[in-house]
Amino acid sequence: MITEQENQEQKLAYMQQDIIITKRMDQIKHKIAVMSGKGGVGKSTMAVNIAASFANKGYKTGILDVDIHGPNVPKMLKIGKIGLKVNEEGILPVEAGENLKVMSSQFLLSDENSPIIWRGPKKTAAIRQFLSDVSWGNLDILIIDCPPGTGDEHLAILQSIPSIDGIIMVTTPHTVSLDDVEKSINMAKSLKIRLLGIIENMSGLICPECETEIPIFGNGGGSEIASKTETQLLGAVPIEVSPKEHNGLLIENKESKTSEKILKIVAKIENMVLNNGST
Ligand SMILES: Nc1ncnc2c1ncn2[C@@H]1O[C@H](COP(=O)(O)OP(=O)(O)OP(=O)(O)O)[C@@H](O)[C@H]1O
Ligand SMILES: [Mg+2]
């Protein structure tokens, strides 16, 4: 049984952590969360490629992987087993190349193949600790890769960062994905968080022979859900048939249609968020 005094102490600790999170987040000019009600639609892939594109453009960029159960960002950025460093400012993110810093729950696992079995309050506490303890320094933009669904992790992010610029929703053209994305969009709307737009990923397969786009999962679903929910479609990204080493960083394959589409999406986000729609 928790006493009244312990209850008060917990509330105070929570409020103090909120102050620290606000200070940390104030050092980051823009924060964007990548979400989807559906799993496996390419959230991490889009988050990683968007973050790497911003870094390539010269913006000081961070990517925060808050998928506690399936942290994929380090692998997609080709970061192997690594020990985290700490200094008086806090936990130092891992440098993943020029202008790109990464933090992932993967770095906290002693064995990358062991699953984390945590319930809601522990997950919320872990995410709040990420937000309060990681020393990003000054960043232009932080991309937050979320797990699938509309659960504790999403609430923890959206409620702990009131200054978040908005959410990018990722879907595939499948009906079940579109249905789940609609739920996420409704969650964002109920929390009054700006929806920056929808990405329809895996929107087709470019034939390697004739370069025709084959809509293997159907197409147009992304724009349908965008108009239904009064959100904009940021773009439709085709499936990349690439060597295994490009699996995460699709933009490395510079000649591909997939890379071209991702860069166009990044330019839209840049215009909307970093340039405040002024260019
Ligand atoms: N446009 C694409 N072309 C080719 N492969 C892709 C594309 N988008 C995603 N993938 C692949 O699909 C798989 C799932 O993608 P990813 O892990 O990004 O999905 P996710 O939504 O983050 O999944 P989870 O819900 O488990 O977090 C990965 O193997 C990824 O490499
Ligand atoms: Mg993922």
mmCIF file of C-alpha atoms and ligand atoms in Angstrom:
data_model
loop_
_atom_site.group_PDB
_atom_site.id
_atom_site.type_symbol
_atom_site.label_atom_id
_atom_site.label_comp_id
_atom_site.label_asym_id
_atom_site.label_seq_id
_atom_site.Cartn_x
_atom_site.Cartn_y
_atom_site.Cartn_z
ATOM 1 C CA MET A 1 0.000 0.000 0.000
ATOM 2 C CA ILE A 2 1.396 3.373 -1.019
ATOM 3 C CA THR A 3 1.181 6.061 1.689
ATOM 4 C CA GLU A 4 -0.056 9.611 1.085
ATOM 5 C CA GLN A 5 3.485 10.895 1.699
ATOM 6 C CA GLU A 6 4.957 8.485 -0.893
ATOM 7 C CA ASN A 7 2.246 9.545 -3.315
ATOM 8 C CA GLN A 8 3.173 13.224 -2.849
ATOM 9 C CA GLU A 9 6.885 12.412 -3.274
ATOM 10 C CA GLN A 10 6.165 10.555 -6.537
ATOM 11 C CA LYS A 11 4.135 13.484 -7.858
ATOM 12 C CA LEU A 12 6.957 15.877 -6.986
ATOM 13 C CA ALA A 13 9.565 13.644 -8.675
ATOM 14 C CA TYR A 14 7.346 13.498 -11.795
ATOM 15 C CA MET A 15 7.007 17.283 -11.886
ATOM 16 C CA GLN A 16 10.762 17.716 -11.430
ATOM 17 C CA GLN A 17 11.376 15.303 -14.303
ATOM 18 C CA ASP A 18 8.929 17.303 -16.447
ATOM 19 C CA ILE A 19 11.050 20.408 -15.860
ATOM 20 C CA ILE A 20 14.222 18.556 -16.913
ATOM 21 C CA ILE A 21 12.499 17.160 -20.035
ATOM 22 C CA THR A 22 11.315 20.644 -20.997
ATOM 23 C CA LYS A 23 14.871 22.013 -20.630
ATOM 24 C CA ARG A 24 16.297 19.187 -22.771
ATOM 25 C CA MET A 25 13.627 19.565 -25.422
ATOM 26 C CA ASP A 26 14.133 23.343 -25.531
ATOM 27 C CA GLN A 27 17.621 22.625 -26.915
ATOM 28 C CA ILE A 28 16.043 20.856 -29.883
ATOM 29 C CA LYS A 29 14.418 23.193 -32.380
ATOM 30 C CA HIS A 30 12.029 20.665 -33.953
ATOM 31 C CA LYS A 31 10.605 17.333 -32.820
ATOM 32 C CA ILE A 32 8.658 14.959 -35.054
ATOM 33 C CA ALA A 33 7.229 11.542 -34.132
ATOM 34 C CA VAL A 34 6.814 8.796 -36.736
ATOM 35 C CA MET A 35 3.852 6.575 -35.916
ATOM 36 C CA SER A 36 1.342 4.077 -37.240
ATOM 37 C CA GLY A 37 -1.362 1.974 -35.696
ATOM 38 C CA LYS A 38 -0.012 -0.939 -37.716
ATOM 39 C CA GLY A 39 3.208 -2.894 -37.280
ATOM 40 C CA GLY A 40 5.703 -3.594 -40.038
ATOM 41 C CA VAL A 41 4.581 -0.792 -42.363
ATOM 42 C CA GLY A 42 7.973 0.909 -42.471
ATOM 43 C CA LYS A 43 7.912 3.401 -39.585
ATOM 44 C CA SER A 44 11.525 2.728 -38.600
ATOM 45 C CA THR A 45 12.624 2.695 -42.236
ATOM 46 C CA MET A 46 10.989 6.068 -42.885
ATOM 47 C CA ALA A 47 12.259 7.522 -39.584
ATOM 48 C CA VAL A 48 15.843 6.453 -40.304
ATOM 49 C CA ASN A 49 15.813 7.666 -43.905
ATOM 50 C CA ILE A 50 14.186 10.989 -43.038
ATOM 51 C CA ALA A 51 16.703 11.556 -40.208
ATOM 52 C CA ALA A 52 19.688 10.581 -42.385
ATOM 53 C CA SER A 53 18.441 12.876 -45.175
ATOM 54 C CA PHE A 54 18.209 15.839 -42.799
ATOM 55 C CA ALA A 55 21.719 15.059 -41.533
ATOM 56 C CA ASN A 56 22.972 14.921 -45.147
ATOM 57 C CA LYS A 57 21.445 18.345 -45.732
ATOM 58 C CA GLY A 58 23.590 19.689 -42.890
ATOM 59 C CA TYR A 59 20.989 19.843 -40.117
ATOM 60 C CA LYS A 60 22.075 18.688 -36.661
ATOM 61 C CA THR A 61 19.808 15.674 -36.375
ATOM 62 C CA GLY A 62 18.899 13.115 -33.737
ATOM 63 C CA ILE A 63 16.907 9.928 -33.973
ATOM 64 C CA LEU A 64 15.304 8.487 -30.858
ATOM 65 C CA ASP A 65 14.131 4.885 -31.068
ATOM 66 C CA VAL A 66 11.452 4.422 -28.421
ATOM 67 C CA ASP A 67 10.394 0.985 -29.653
ATOM 68 C CA ILE A 68 11.299 -0.864 -26.468
ATOM 69 C CA HIS A 69 10.162 -4.271 -27.725
ATOM 70 C CA GLY A 70 11.640 -4.097 -31.223
ATOM 71 C CA PRO A 71 14.387 -1.481 -31.435
ATOM 72 C CA ASN A 72 15.531 -1.649 -35.079
ATOM 73 C CA VAL A 73 17.109 1.752 -35.640
ATOM 74 C CA PRO A 74 20.719 0.827 -34.700
ATOM 75 C CA LYS A 75 20.733 -2.122 -37.111
ATOM 76 C CA MET A 76 19.255 0.007 -39.908
ATOM 77 C CA LEU A 77 22.054 2.528 -39.341
ATOM 78 C CA LYS A 78 24.604 -0.306 -39.222
ATOM 79 C CA ILE A 79 25.503 0.354 -35.578
ATOM 80 C CA GLY A 80 26.663 -2.815 -33.839
ATOM 81 C CA LYS A 81 26.949 -3.603 -30.147
ATOM 82 C CA ILE A 82 28.038 -0.467 -28.368
ATOM 83 C CA GLY A 83 28.575 0.720 -24.787
ATOM 84 C CA LEU A 84 26.891 3.977 -23.860
ATOM 85 C CA LYS A 85 28.988 6.804 -22.453
ATOM 86 C CA VAL A 86 27.839 9.097 -19.686
ATOM 87 C CA ASN A 87 29.190 12.482 -18.615
ATOM 88 C CA GLU A 88 28.000 15.135 -16.171
ATOM 89 C CA GLU A 89 25.395 16.306 -18.733
ATOM 90 C CA GLY A 90 23.762 12.878 -19.015
ATOM 91 C CA ILE A 91 23.766 9.846 -21.334
ATOM 92 C CA LEU A 92 25.560 10.600 -24.581
ATOM 93 C CA PRO A 93 23.835 9.584 -27.808
ATOM 94 C CA VAL A 94 25.788 7.501 -30.300
ATOM 95 C CA GLU A 95 27.268 9.318 -33.321
ATOM 96 C CA ALA A 96 26.085 7.619 -36.508
ATOM 97 C CA GLY A 97 27.920 9.836 -38.964
ATOM 98 C CA GLU A 98 28.205 13.553 -39.606
ATOM 99 C CA ASN A 99 25.298 15.466 -38.011
ATOM 100 C CA LEU A 100 23.462 12.321 -36.895
ATOM 101 C CA LYS A 101 23.067 11.200 -33.270
ATOM 102 C CA VAL A 102 21.157 8.101 -32.187
ATOM 103 C CA MET A 103 19.625 6.797 -28.987
ATOM 104 C CA SER A 104 17.849 3.474 -28.749
ATOM 105 C CA SER A 105 16.718 1.079 -26.052
ATOM 106 C CA GLN A 106 18.814 -1.428 -28.007
ATOM 107 C CA PHE A 107 21.916 0.178 -26.495
ATOM 108 C CA LEU A 108 20.656 -0.686 -23.010
ATOM 109 C CA LEU A 109 20.196 -4.396 -23.715
ATOM 110 C CA SER A 110 23.031 -6.641 -22.613
ATOM 111 C CA ASP A 111 21.961 -9.226 -25.196
ATOM 112 C CA GLU A 112 20.346 -7.784 -28.328
ATOM 113 C CA ASN A 113 18.259 -10.924 -28.830
ATOM 114 C CA SER A 114 16.682 -10.863 -25.358
ATOM 115 C CA PRO A 115 13.193 -9.391 -25.322
ATOM 116 C CA ILE A 116 12.234 -6.709 -22.819
ATOM 117 C CA ILE A 117 9.101 -7.711 -20.942
ATOM 118 C CA TRP A 118 7.780 -4.530 -19.378
ATOM 119 C CA ARG A 119 4.312 -3.376 -18.520
ATOM 120 C CA GLY A 120 2.843 0.081 -19.121
ATOM 121 C CA PRO A 121 4.160 2.125 -16.181
ATOM 122 C CA LYS A 122 7.691 0.768 -16.627
ATOM 123 C CA LYS A 123 7.631 1.586 -20.343
ATOM 124 C CA THR A 124 6.383 5.108 -19.640
ATOM 125 C CA ALA A 125 9.109 5.562 -17.017
ATOM 126 C CA ALA A 126 11.776 4.316 -19.450
ATOM 127 C CA ILE A 127 10.663 6.713 -22.181
ATOM 128 C CA ARG A 128 10.504 9.650 -19.790
ATOM 129 C CA GLN A 129 14.010 8.735 -18.649
ATOM 130 C CA PHE A 130 15.191 8.764 -22.274
ATOM 131 C CA LEU A 131 13.719 12.233 -22.658
ATOM 132 C CA SER A 132 15.177 13.564 -19.415
ATOM 133 C CA ASP A 133 18.581 11.863 -19.303
ATOM 134 C CA VAL A 134 19.892 11.848 -22.873
ATOM 135 C CA SER A 135 22.196 14.760 -23.552
ATOM 136 C CA TRP A 136 21.538 15.597 -27.209
ATOM 137 C CA GLY A 137 23.006 19.074 -26.973
ATOM 138 C CA ASN A 138 21.645 21.554 -29.511
ATOM 139 C CA LEU A 139 19.826 19.882 -32.391
ATOM 140 C CA ASP A 140 17.909 21.245 -35.353
ATOM 141 C CA ILE A 141 15.604 18.260 -35.491
ATOM 142 C CA LEU A 142 14.806 15.090 -33.556
ATOM 143 C CA ILE A 143 12.933 12.257 -35.257
ATOM 144 C CA ILE A 144 11.219 9.862 -32.849
ATOM 145 C CA ASP A 145 10.595 6.329 -34.100
ATOM 146 C CA CYS A 146 7.609 4.865 -32.245
ATOM 147 C CA PRO A 147 6.407 1.282 -31.876
ATOM 148 C CA PRO A 148 3.151 0.247 -33.570
ATOM 149 C CA GLY A 149 -0.174 1.066 -31.961
ATOM 150 C CA THR A 150 -1.640 3.729 -29.742
ATOM 151 C CA GLY A 151 -0.317 2.652 -26.359
ATOM 152 C CA ASP A 152 1.697 3.802 -23.362
ATOM 153 C CA GLU A 153 4.800 4.696 -25.359
ATOM 154 C CA HIS A 154 2.833 7.036 -27.645
ATOM 155 C CA LEU A 155 1.078 8.760 -24.783
ATOM 156 C CA ALA A 156 4.390 9.110 -22.919
ATOM 157 C CA ILE A 157 5.983 10.815 -25.940
ATOM 158 C CA LEU A 158 3.078 13.032 -26.901
ATOM 159 C CA GLN A 159 2.253 14.129 -23.369
ATOM 160 C CA SER A 160 5.846 14.618 -22.201
ATOM 161 C CA ILE A 161 6.850 16.790 -25.188
ATOM 162 C CA PRO A 162 4.206 19.507 -25.445
ATOM 163 C CA SER A 163 6.452 21.378 -27.907
ATOM 164 C CA ILE A 164 6.358 18.536 -30.460
ATOM 165 C CA ASP A 165 5.950 19.879 -34.014
ATOM 166 C CA GLY A 166 3.792 17.019 -35.190
ATOM 167 C CA ILE A 167 3.342 13.438 -36.258
ATOM 168 C CA ILE A 168 4.028 11.663 -39.511
ATOM 169 C CA MET A 169 1.795 8.621 -40.026
ATOM 170 C CA VAL A 170 3.017 5.703 -42.087
ATOM 171 C CA THR A 171 0.718 3.235 -43.774
ATOM 172 C CA THR A 172 0.829 0.640 -46.493
ATOM 173 C CA PRO A 173 -1.961 0.464 -49.066
ATOM 174 C CA HIS A 174 -3.558 -2.540 -47.288
ATOM 175 C CA THR A 175 -7.053 -1.973 -45.875
ATOM 176 C CA VAL A 176 -6.105 -3.308 -42.422
ATOM 177 C CA SER A 177 -3.197 -0.893 -42.251
ATOM 178 C CA LEU A 178 -5.378 2.032 -43.307
ATOM 179 C CA ASP A 179 -7.942 1.145 -40.627
ATOM 180 C CA ASP A 180 -5.272 1.058 -37.918
ATOM 181 C CA VAL A 181 -3.715 4.298 -39.112
ATOM 182 C CA GLU A 182 -7.094 5.987 -38.840
ATOM 183 C CA LYS A 183 -7.109 5.035 -35.138
ATOM 184 C CA SER A 184 -3.675 6.627 -34.666
ATOM 185 C CA ILE A 185 -4.828 9.748 -36.492
ATOM 186 C CA ASN A 186 -7.831 9.975 -34.190
ATOM 187 C CA MET A 187 -5.547 9.598 -31.170
ATOM 188 C CA ALA A 188 -3.355 12.468 -32.396
ATOM 189 C CA LYS A 189 -6.417 14.599 -33.043
ATOM 190 C CA SER A 190 -7.826 13.928 -29.588
ATOM 191 C CA LEU A 191 -4.499 15.021 -28.077
ATOM 192 C CA LYS A 192 -4.533 18.086 -30.371
ATOM 193 C CA ILE A 193 -1.175 17.211 -31.932
ATOM 194 C CA ARG A 194 -0.530 18.455 -35.464
ATOM 195 C CA LEU A 195 -0.597 15.828 -38.189
ATOM 196 C CA LEU A 196 2.132 16.694 -40.647
ATOM 197 C CA GLY A 197 0.935 14.108 -43.129
ATOM 198 C CA ILE A 198 0.748 10.520 -44.246
ATOM 199 C CA ILE A 199 3.356 8.450 -46.048
ATOM 200 C CA GLU A 200 2.050 5.548 -48.087
ATOM 201 C CA ASN A 201 4.950 3.106 -47.957
ATOM 202 C CA MET A 202 5.366 0.000 -50.120
ATOM 203 C CA SER A 203 2.969 1.672 -52.512
ATOM 204 C CA GLY A 204 4.146 -0.418 -55.446
ATOM 205 C CA LEU A 205 7.029 -2.355 -56.885
ATOM 206 C CA ILE A 206 9.162 -0.825 -59.610
ATOM 207 C CA CYS A 207 9.858 -3.489 -62.232
ATOM 208 C CA PRO A 208 13.665 -3.710 -62.472
ATOM 209 C CA GLU A 209 13.352 -4.476 -66.207
ATOM 210 C CA CYS A 210 10.885 -1.886 -67.512
ATOM 211 C CA GLU A 211 10.617 0.512 -64.513
ATOM 212 C CA THR A 212 6.811 0.279 -64.553
ATOM 213 C CA GLU A 213 5.263 0.555 -61.079
ATOM 214 C CA ILE A 214 3.264 -2.550 -60.155
ATOM 215 C CA PRO A 215 0.705 -1.823 -57.387
ATOM 216 C CA ILE A 216 1.032 -5.235 -55.722
ATOM 217 C CA PHE A 217 -0.833 -4.166 -52.567
ATOM 218 C CA GLY A 218 -3.197 -1.850 -54.450
ATOM 219 C CA ASN A 219 -2.687 1.898 -54.480
ATOM 220 C CA GLY A 220 -4.413 5.143 -53.625
ATOM 221 C CA GLY A 221 -5.131 3.997 -50.052
ATOM 222 C CA GLY A 222 -2.830 6.644 -48.591
ATOM 223 C CA SER A 223 -4.569 9.500 -50.386
ATOM 224 C CA GLU A 224 -7.985 8.054 -49.487
ATOM 225 C CA ILE A 225 -7.196 8.022 -45.778
ATOM 226 C CA ALA A 226 -5.580 11.441 -46.090
ATOM 227 C CA SER A 227 -8.724 12.998 -47.535
ATOM 228 C CA LYS A 228 -10.989 11.071 -45.150
ATOM 229 C CA THR A 229 -9.087 12.415 -42.143
ATOM 230 C CA GLU A 230 -8.368 15.840 -43.710
ATOM 231 C CA THR A 231 -4.628 15.216 -43.625
ATOM 232 C CA GLN A 232 -2.178 15.628 -46.480
ATOM 233 C CA LEU A 233 -0.405 12.797 -48.277
ATOM 234 C CA LEU A 234 3.319 13.528 -48.036
ATOM 235 C CA GLY A 235 4.153 10.963 -50.670
ATOM 236 C CA ALA A 236 3.986 7.352 -51.814
ATOM 237 C CA VAL A 237 7.203 5.350 -51.478
ATOM 238 C CA PRO A 238 7.635 2.243 -53.620
ATOM 239 C CA ILE A 239 9.212 -1.009 -52.468
ATOM 240 C CA GLU A 240 12.938 -0.965 -52.955
ATOM 241 C CA VAL A 241 14.454 -4.108 -54.394
ATOM 242 C CA SER A 242 17.952 -3.578 -53.119
ATOM 243 C CA PRO A 243 20.892 -5.516 -51.809
ATOM 244 C CA LYS A 244 20.649 -6.518 -48.145
ATOM 245 C CA GLU A 245 23.146 -3.857 -47.075
ATOM 246 C CA HIS A 246 20.763 -1.086 -48.248
ATOM 247 C CA ASN A 247 17.807 -2.565 -46.351
ATOM 248 C CA GLY A 248 17.722 0.158 -43.732
ATOM 249 C CA LEU A 249 19.206 3.172 -45.471
ATOM 250 C CA LEU A 250 17.197 3.140 -48.693
ATOM 251 C CA ILE A 251 18.490 6.600 -49.622
ATOM 252 C CA GLU A 252 21.956 5.117 -50.128
ATOM 253 C CA ASN A 253 20.697 3.734 -53.427
ATOM 254 C CA LYS A 254 20.695 7.224 -54.949
ATOM 255 C CA GLU A 255 19.434 6.237 -58.396
ATOM 256 C CA SER A 256 16.297 4.528 -57.114
ATOM 257 C CA LYS A 257 12.718 5.778 -57.330
ATOM 258 C CA THR A 258 12.361 4.978 -53.602
ATOM 259 C CA SER A 259 15.222 7.288 -52.732
ATOM 260 C CA GLU A 260 13.823 10.023 -54.995
ATOM 261 C CA LYS A 261 10.387 9.805 -53.324
ATOM 262 C CA ILE A 262 11.852 9.890 -49.814
ATOM 263 C CA LEU A 263 13.895 12.996 -50.631
ATOM 264 C CA LYS A 264 10.772 14.741 -51.947
ATOM 265 C CA ILE A 265 8.986 13.918 -48.679
ATOM 266 C CA VAL A 266 11.939 15.276 -46.701
ATOM 267 C CA ALA A 267 11.831 18.515 -48.731
ATOM 268 C CA LYS A 268 8.124 18.871 -47.874
ATOM 269 C CA ILE A 269 8.788 18.334 -44.157
ATOM 270 C CA GLU A 270 11.699 20.780 -44.315
ATOM 271 C CA ASN A 271 9.452 23.390 -45.862
ATOM 272 C CA MET A 272 6.581 22.790 -43.451
ATOM 273 C CA VAL A 273 8.512 22.478 -40.211
ATOM 274 C CA LEU A 274 12.046 23.878 -40.489
ATOM 275 C CA ASN A 275 11.212 26.740 -42.847
ATOM 276 C CA ASN A 276 7.764 27.186 -41.334
ATOM 277 C CA GLY A 277 6.110 26.914 -44.738
ATOM 278 C CA SER A 278 7.921 30.047 -45.940
ATOM 279 C CA THR A 279 9.771 28.678 -48.997
HETATM 280 N N1 LIG B 1 9.955 0.979 -49.153
HETATM 281 C C1 LIG B 1 10.506 -0.166 -48.759
HETATM 282 N N2 LIG B 1 11.142 -0.970 -49.644
HETATM 283 C C2 LIG B 1 11.688 -2.146 -49.269
HETATM 284 N N3 LIG B 1 11.658 -2.623 -48.012
HETATM 285 C C3 LIG B 1 11.033 -1.865 -47.079
HETATM 286 C C4 LIG B 1 10.438 -0.609 -47.395
HETATM 287 N N4 LIG B 1 9.900 -0.107 -46.257
HETATM 288 C C5 LIG B 1 10.167 -0.996 -45.286
HETATM 289 N N5 LIG B 1 10.830 -2.056 -45.768
HETATM 290 C C6 LIG B 1 11.248 -3.260 -45.041
HETATM 291 O O1 LIG B 1 10.094 -3.782 -44.394
HETATM 292 C C7 LIG B 1 10.410 -4.285 -43.107
HETATM 293 C C8 LIG B 1 9.563 -3.578 -42.050
HETATM 294 O O2 LIG B 1 9.952 -2.227 -42.014
HETATM 295 P P1 LIG B 1 10.141 -1.448 -40.634
HETATM 296 O O3 LIG B 1 10.889 -2.262 -39.645
HETATM 297 O O4 LIG B 1 10.647 -0.104 -40.975
HETATM 298 O O5 LIG B 1 8.608 -1.368 -40.185
HETATM 299 P P2 LIG B 1 8.029 -0.823 -38.802
HETATM 300 O O6 LIG B 1 6.707 -0.225 -39.118
HETATM 301 O O7 LIG B 1 9.014 0.041 -38.126
HETATM 302 O O8 LIG B 1 7.869 -2.177 -38.009
HETATM 303 P P3 LIG B 1 7.513 -2.323 -36.436
HETATM 304 O O9 LIG B 1 6.038 -2.083 -36.332
HETATM 305 O O10 LIG B 1 7.897 -3.721 -36.118
HETATM 306 O O11 LIG B 1 8.298 -1.297 -35.702
HETATM 307 C C9 LIG B 1 11.907 -4.065 -42.920
HETATM 308 O O12 LIG B 1 12.573 -5.249 -43.242
HETATM 309 C C10 LIG B 1 12.250 -2.971 -43.926
HETATM 310 O O13 LIG B 1 13.575 -3.087 -44.405
HETATM 311 MG MG MG B 2 9.838 -0.103 -36.165
#
